[in-house]
Amino acid sequence: MIAQVIVEVPVNRTNRPFDYAVPEWLEPMVAIGSRVVVPFGPRKLQGYVINLYDAEESGTQEGAPSLLKLKEIEQVQDDVPPLTLELIQLAEWMSRQYLCTWVSALQVMLPAVLKGKTKKWLSATEQLLAGPPQQPGLLQELYWRRIEFEEAEKQFPQEIKQVPGWVKAGLVSFDYQVTDKITRKQISQVTLLLSDEELVQVLPTIPERSRRARQLLLLLQETREPMPLSDVLTETGMARSTLKGLEQKGWIRIEQVEVFRDPYANRTFAKGVKHPFTTWQQLAYTAIEAAINGGEHAAFLLHGVTGSGKTEVYMEAIERTLDLGREAIFLVPEISLTPQMVKRFKERFGDRVAVLHSALSQGERYDEWRKIVHGHVQVAVGARSAIFAPFKNLGLVIIDEEHESSYKQEETPRYHARDVAMQRMKNNNGVLILGSATPALETYALATRGRYRLLTMSERVGKRPLPTVHVVDMRDELRQENRSMFSRSLFSLIEDRLAKQEQIVLFLNRRGFSTFVMCRSCGYTLSCPHCDISLTYHKTNHTSRCHYCGYTVAQPQHCPECQSPHIRFFGTGTQKVEAELAQLFPGIRVIRMDVDTTSRKGAHEELLDRFRTGQGDVLLGTQMIAKGLDFPKVTLVGVIAADTSLHLPDFRAAEKTFQLLTQVGGRAGRHELKGDVVIQTYTPEHFSIQHATHHDYLSFYEEEMRHRRQAGYPPYFRLVLITFSHEDVPTVIRAADLMAQYLKPRLAETTRLLGPVASPIARIKDRFRFQLMLKYRDEPKLADLLAQATAQAQEWQKQHGVLMTIDVDPQVLL
DNA sequence: AGCACGCCGACT
DNA sequence: GTCGGCGTGCTC
C-alpha cells in the first residue's frame, strides 16, 4: 500500500503530496486522515495521509519515484485519524481559495497540540564509543550522552563547526525525532472486583470499626462504576493506607486511567425549559425544519430583530438535526461565547455538546476536540475555528451574529468561517443558517439575490416593543453651556432609573480596549521604534507594549520630547465617565468593564454576575458589553459618543456604527419593563445613526449600498489586498511595482488595480509595507493568476527577502 | 523550511 | 593549498 502524504513544510515548493510506502506492520494503523512521521530528505517530519492506493494496481502516482525508491512511513501518531476525507478536501479548497499551502489549511483545522516539531540530535557512533575521547569537550560529552543539536550549538560554539567532519569520519551521527505537545491527564480510580455474591460473603468479615470500608464497598456496588480516588477519599474519609489494604485483599483495584479534562466538571446543568414559539419563530422554523428533513443543501439568512428569539429557533433546528442522526456546529463570535451561552447549550443538550473557545488551555481544547473525533458528542459550540469540527455526518451549521468581523481570520490561512461553512454544507448536503439583527451587507445582498433564503423575524418575543431611541445633538448641549459628558436628557433618565431601582448600561464607543501614553504639554505619543503604531499602555506593570512586535518600555516620568512631567496614559475614557458619574450621582454603584478591570482570568464573568444580581446600578464599558447580554432590569442604555467609530478610515465605518448602535440598543427592555436608549452624537443627521434610531435595517441597507456602488466597494466589487514588506523602501516599492506590471495586462477590463501605495500601518517590525488592491466584479481566472503571483513572490522572497501576503476579501484594510 | 552540495575569497 | 561564505536545488 502507498500513502500520499502532505508534509508540514508550509511553503509553495512542497505544497503537494509525497508518496510513501506503508510497511505491512503499519497497514492496520494507517488510514486517510492519519497523522504520520515520515523521512523527508535527511530529516524526519510530521505529515498527513491524504490518500491511499494500491501499488500493484496502479504503480506509483505520476511524478513519484518508482516503487523501489519510495521511503516508508515510520510512525502513526494517533489511534483515531484526526482528519476526515471531507476535511482534507476542504483544506485543498481553502488552499486554492485563500492562496495558502494545503498543510497550513490542515493545521488550522486541528488543535495546536497536534502540530509536529522536529528535534535534531547528535549522538556517538560505535566507533566513538570504542575509543573514548581524552580531551574534554563536545566529543567527550557525546561519549556519555546524546545532545540536542541546538543545545550543542550554545554550549560548544567553537567545536560545532567540526561536526560535519566528525560525521564524515563516522564518529557521530545526526538523528531526528518528531514530537507533538499532547499531554494526557491521568487520575487514579477505584474499581470493585467483587461480584454481588462475593460481597455478601465478605461484608460480615469486616470488623465493626472499619465501617468506612464497608460503606465504600456498598457505594461501589450501588453505582457499579469505577470511582475517582479523590472522590473516594473525600466521600468516605478513608485513609489511603486503608484503601491499599482493601486492594491487597483483592477486593478492589486502584489504577491510573486517562481522563478528558472537563472545564465544566464542577458544574451541574438543569434540564432547560422550552418556551412556545411566537408566530414569527414558528414561520422561520418551519422553513428550516423542512430543509433539514429534506436532507438537501440549503442556506438561510435569519434576520431577526434583537430579542426576537433567534436562539430558540437555533436550538430547535439542532435538536431536529440530532434526531435525524446528524451532527451540528454552532458558531458564535469569540466575545459572546459567554458562560450564559454555554449554560444554555448544556441545559438543552447535556453531555452531547463540546465547547471550543480560546479561554481553554491547549490541553482542555484538545480534550473537547477529541470528544468530537471519538463520536462522544454531536454538537460543537465555539468561535471561528470550531467550523472545522471533525464530525462525520455534519448536517447543520449555524453562525450567530454572522456580521461579526471575528469570523475572518487575520493570519494565514485568511479564511472566513462563513465561506468555509457554506462550502462544508454544500459538500455534506447540509443546512446553513446565518443569523443576525444586522446582517453584513454582503450577506443581505446575497439573500436578495436568492443565494440565501431570507427568513425575517421582525417582532420581539412577547410582542415587547423595541426601545424608544432618543438622539441627542451634543452641539446643542454645548450651546446650552452643558459641558458635562452627559446630555440633559441622559442625565434625567439616569436619575429616573436610579429612583425606580432599575438598571442602566452605559456604552463608550471606543475601538478595542487600547490605551496609549501622551504628553499633555507637547502632544508627543509613545510609539514603537520598529513599527508605525502607538504603544499600548499596560497598567499591571506600568509598561507600554507594541501590539505588533512585542517591544516594551517602562512608563517614562518625563516626556522624551519636551521633558515635561505631564505625560500620562489616555484610556478608553471609562474611568473619566465613572468619576463624573460618582460626582453627579452621589452613591451610585458603577461596575466598570474595561482593560483594567477584566484583565484577570474570570473577571469578566464575575463582573457580569455582580451586575445581574443587582450589586450595581450601572454597567459601564466598551465594545465588550455591546452584545449577547440579557438582563431583565436594564431599562436604559446610553451611548456616550456614537461618532467615534464613524470617522475611521474604513469603508465599513458606517456599517460598523449602525451594527453597534443597533446591538447596544437591543440590550434595553428585553423583558417586562420598557426600555429607553439615548444616543449622544455630534452628527445626529448621519444616516447610520438615523436608521439605527428607527430600528430600520432595510433603509440603512439601501442607503449604504448606494455608497458602496458609487465607491466600488463590496458587495458590488470584491477585493483582494496584496501586501509587500521589506527592510528598505526602494526594494519593497520595486517588488510591488513589478507585481502591478505583471498583473495589469492579465486582468479583465472591468477590474481596477490600485497602488502600489504605502499600507495604513507603513512599518511593522522594521519592515516597510506597500500594498496593491484589486477591485473586481468578475475575474474567473483570478485564482490561477494569484497562484502564479505567489510562485513569483516566492522567488523574490528567496532572492531579496521581499515578503508578499494575499488577503482575499479583506475585512480590515491595514 | 532545512539541509547538502558546490563554487569563489582570506587565512595557515 | 584549505576553511568557510552563502547561491542553488531537492525533498517521495
Coordinates of N, CA and C in Angstrom, one line a residue, chain A residues 29 44 55 127 356 436 447 608 645 773 784 813:
Chain A
M29 N -2.9 0.5 10.9 CA -3.0 1.7 11.6 C -3.2 2.9 10.7
K44 N 13.3 14.1 9.5 CA 12.0 13.5 9.7 C 11.0 14.6 10.0
A55 N -0.3 -0.4 -4.8 CA 0.8 -0.3 -5.7 C 0.7 -1.2 -6.9
Q127 N 32.0 3.6 16.7 CA 33.4 4.0 16.6 C 33.9 4.9 17.7
L356 N -15.7 24.7 22.3 CA -14.4 25.1 21.9 C -14.2 26.6 22.0
S436 N -28.6 37.1 12.3 CA -28.2 38.5 12.8 C -29.4 39.4 12.8
A447 N -28.7 37.4 -0.1 CA -30.1 37.0 0.2 C -31.1 37.5 -0.8
L608 N -20.1 40.6 35.4 CA -21.4 40.5 34.9 C -22.4 39.9 35.9
S645 N -16.7 55.7 16.1 CA -16.4 54.7 15.1 C -16.8 55.1 13.7
M773 N -4.2 46.9 -4.3 CA -5.6 46.5 -4.1 C -6.3 46.2 -5.4
D784 N -6.0 31.4 -10.4 CA -4.9 30.9 -11.2 C -3.8 32.0 -11.2
L813 N -8.5 46.9 6.2 CA -7.5 47.2 5.1 C -6.2 47.7 5.7

